[in-house]
Amino acid sequence: VAVVNNDKPTKFEGMEIDGGGQFVEALRDRPVFDWQFLDSEEEAREGLAEGEYYMVITVPENFSSNLVSAGNYDPKRAVITMHRDDANGFIIGSLTGKAEDTLAKTLDSTVSDAYFRALFGSLEEIRQGMLDAADGAGQLDDGLAQVKDGVAEMHEKLLEASSKTEGLVDTANAVEKGLDGVS
């Protein structure tokens, strides 16, 4: 099986993401098939046409950038293409079908880390923001409780002042009458 990695690593939140490189390394670590790592898509297609390879796996140039695009507002599908020549017969078709299953598992295990870092990369920031918001809400609650206590105390003082001023009104009226009598 020929493997051509055209992927260009990309930067995401200060990290370099190389999904294609991770995928190729995982294939190297799992020699389930006789992987032939090539630099040229043309060489791979010629080998497929000549029966040298039963399948060609191509990682496109934008694989990593599409993989991390899940972390922004314009996500793109990260795709790996597989070409096989079914003219090689039923048994080869069955084997390459098995290769597709192996590739799917390899892909899931290797690039999911990059995908989830892109998709959920800001979770720590979101978590910290939520903790800060909860702390701020607690402080606000404490402040509102103090305001409530202050308003209740002010109400009591106003009632006391009001009851004391009732007597002053009567006294002021008496003083005014007395002044009228003096004049």
Coordinates of C-alpha atoms in Angstrom, one line a residue:
V1 CA 0.0 0.0 0.0
A2 CA 1.5 3.3 -1.1
V3 CA 1.2 6.2 1.3
V4 CA 1.8 9.8 0.1
N5 CA 1.8 12.5 2.8
N6 CA 1.4 16.0 1.2
D7 CA 0.2 17.6 4.5
K8 CA 1.7 20.9 5.6
P9 CA 1.8 21.3 9.4
T10 CA 0.0 24.3 10.7
K11 CA 0.0 26.4 13.9
F12 CA -2.9 26.4 16.2
E13 CA -2.9 28.3 19.5
G14 CA 0.9 28.4 19.6
M15 CA 1.3 24.7 18.9
E16 CA 2.4 23.1 15.6
I17 CA -0.1 20.5 14.5
D18 CA 1.1 17.9 12.0
G19 CA -1.8 15.5 11.5
G20 CA -0.4 14.0 8.4
G21 CA 2.9 13.3 10.1
Q22 CA 1.2 11.7 13.1
F23 CA -0.8 9.5 10.8
V24 CA 2.3 8.4 8.8
E25 CA 4.2 7.7 12.1
A26 CA 1.3 5.6 13.4
L27 CA 1.3 3.6 10.1
R28 CA 5.1 3.0 10.5
D29 CA 4.5 1.8 14.1
R30 CA 1.8 -0.6 12.9
P31 CA 3.2 -2.6 10.0
V32 CA -0.1 -4.4 9.3
F33 CA 0.6 -4.0 5.6
D34 CA 3.7 -3.4 3.5
W35 CA 3.4 0.4 3.7
Q36 CA 5.4 2.1 1.0
F37 CA 5.9 5.8 1.9
L38 CA 6.4 7.8 -1.2
D39 CA 7.0 11.5 -1.9
S40 CA 5.1 11.6 -5.2
E41 CA 1.5 11.1 -5.9
E42 CA 2.3 10.5 -9.6
E43 CA 4.7 7.7 -8.7
A44 CA 2.0 6.2 -6.4
R45 CA -0.7 6.3 -9.2
E46 CA 1.7 4.8 -11.7
G47 CA 2.5 2.0 -9.2
L48 CA -1.2 1.4 -8.7
A49 CA -1.9 1.2 -12.4
E50 CA 1.0 -1.2 -12.9
G51 CA -0.1 -3.5 -10.1
E52 CA 2.9 -2.6 -7.9
Y53 CA 0.6 -1.2 -5.2
Y54 CA -2.9 -2.4 -4.4
M55 CA -4.0 0.9 -2.9
V56 CA -2.8 4.5 -2.6
I57 CA -3.5 6.6 0.5
T58 CA -3.0 10.3 0.0
V59 CA -2.9 12.8 2.8
P60 CA -3.8 16.2 1.2
E61 CA -1.8 19.4 1.8
N62 CA -4.5 21.0 3.9
F63 CA -5.2 18.0 6.2
S64 CA -3.8 19.6 9.4
S65 CA -5.3 23.0 8.7
N66 CA -8.7 21.4 8.1
L67 CA -8.3 19.3 11.1
V68 CA -7.8 22.3 13.5
S69 CA -10.5 24.4 11.7
A70 CA -12.9 22.8 14.1
G71 CA -11.7 25.4 16.5
N72 CA -13.0 28.4 14.5
Y73 CA -16.2 29.5 12.9
D74 CA -15.5 28.1 9.5
P75 CA -14.7 24.4 10.0
K76 CA -13.5 22.3 7.1
R77 CA -13.6 18.5 6.7
A78 CA -10.2 16.8 7.1
V79 CA -10.1 14.1 4.4
I80 CA -7.6 11.3 3.5
T81 CA -8.2 9.8 0.1
M82 CA -7.8 6.1 -0.8
H83 CA -7.6 4.8 -4.3
R84 CA -7.6 1.1 -5.2
D85 CA -7.7 -0.7 -8.5
D86 CA -10.5 -3.2 -8.3
A87 CA -9.3 -4.9 -11.4
N88 CA -6.8 -6.8 -9.2
G89 CA -9.6 -9.2 -8.2
F90 CA -11.9 -10.0 -5.4
I91 CA -9.3 -11.1 -2.9
I92 CA -7.2 -8.0 -3.3
G93 CA -10.4 -5.9 -3.0
S94 CA -11.2 -7.7 0.3
L95 CA -7.7 -7.1 1.6
T96 CA -7.8 -3.4 0.7
G97 CA -11.2 -3.2 2.4
K98 CA -9.5 -4.6 5.5
A99 CA -6.8 -1.9 5.0
E100 CA -9.5 0.8 5.0
D101 CA -10.7 -0.5 8.4
T102 CA -7.1 -0.5 9.8
L103 CA -6.6 3.0 8.4
A104 CA -9.8 4.3 10.0
K105 CA -8.7 2.9 13.4
T106 CA -5.2 4.3 13.0
L107 CA -6.6 7.7 11.9
D108 CA -8.9 7.8 14.9
S109 CA -6.2 7.0 17.4
T110 CA -3.6 9.4 16.0
V111 CA -5.2 12.6 14.9
S112 CA -8.1 12.8 17.3
D113 CA -5.7 14.4 19.8
A114 CA -5.0 17.3 17.3
Y115 CA -8.7 17.5 16.5
F116 CA -9.9 17.7 20.1
R117 CA -7.2 20.2 21.0
A118 CA -8.5 22.4 18.2
L119 CA -12.2 21.8 19.1
F120 CA -11.8 22.0 22.8
G121 CA -8.5 23.9 23.1
S122 CA -10.1 26.8 24.9
L123 CA -11.7 24.7 27.6
E124 CA -9.1 25.6 30.2
E125 CA -9.7 29.3 29.4
I126 CA -13.5 28.8 29.5
R127 CA -13.1 26.9 32.8
Q128 CA -11.0 29.7 34.3
G129 CA -13.5 32.3 33.1
M130 CA -16.3 30.3 34.7
L131 CA -14.4 30.1 38.0
D132 CA -13.7 33.9 37.8
A133 CA -17.4 34.5 37.1
A134 CA -18.4 32.4 40.0
D135 CA -16.0 34.2 42.3
G136 CA -17.4 37.6 41.0
A137 CA -20.9 36.4 41.6
G138 CA -20.0 35.4 45.1
Q139 CA -18.5 38.8 45.8
L140 CA -21.6 40.5 44.2
D141 CA -23.8 38.3 46.5
D142 CA -21.8 39.4 49.6
G143 CA -22.1 43.1 48.5
L144 CA -25.8 42.8 48.0
A145 CA -26.2 41.3 51.4
Q146 CA -24.3 44.2 52.9
V147 CA -26.5 46.7 50.9
K148 CA -29.6 44.9 52.3
D149 CA -28.3 45.1 55.8
G150 CA -27.5 48.8 55.3
V151 CA -30.9 49.6 53.9
A152 CA -32.6 47.9 56.8
E153 CA -30.4 49.8 59.3
M154 CA -31.1 53.1 57.5
H155 CA -34.9 52.3 57.6
E156 CA -34.7 51.8 61.4
K157 CA -32.8 55.1 61.8
L158 CA -35.3 57.0 59.7
L159 CA -38.2 55.6 61.8
E160 CA -36.4 56.6 65.0
A161 CA -35.7 60.1 63.6
S162 CA -39.3 60.4 62.4
S163 CA -40.7 59.5 65.9
K164 CA -38.3 62.0 67.5
T165 CA -39.4 64.8 65.0
E166 CA -43.1 64.3 65.9
G167 CA -42.5 65.8 69.3
L168 CA -40.4 68.6 67.7
V169 CA -43.4 69.7 65.5
D170 CA -45.6 70.0 68.6
T171 CA -42.8 72.0 70.4
A172 CA -42.2 74.3 67.4
N173 CA -46.0 75.0 67.2
A174 CA -46.1 75.8 70.9
V175 CA -43.0 78.1 70.6
E176 CA -44.7 79.9 67.6
K177 CA -47.9 80.4 69.7
G178 CA -45.8 81.7 72.6
L179 CA -43.9 84.1 70.3
D180 CA -47.3 85.4 69.0
G181 CA -48.3 86.0 72.5
V182 CA -45.1 87.8 73.4
S183 CA -45.3 90.1 70.4

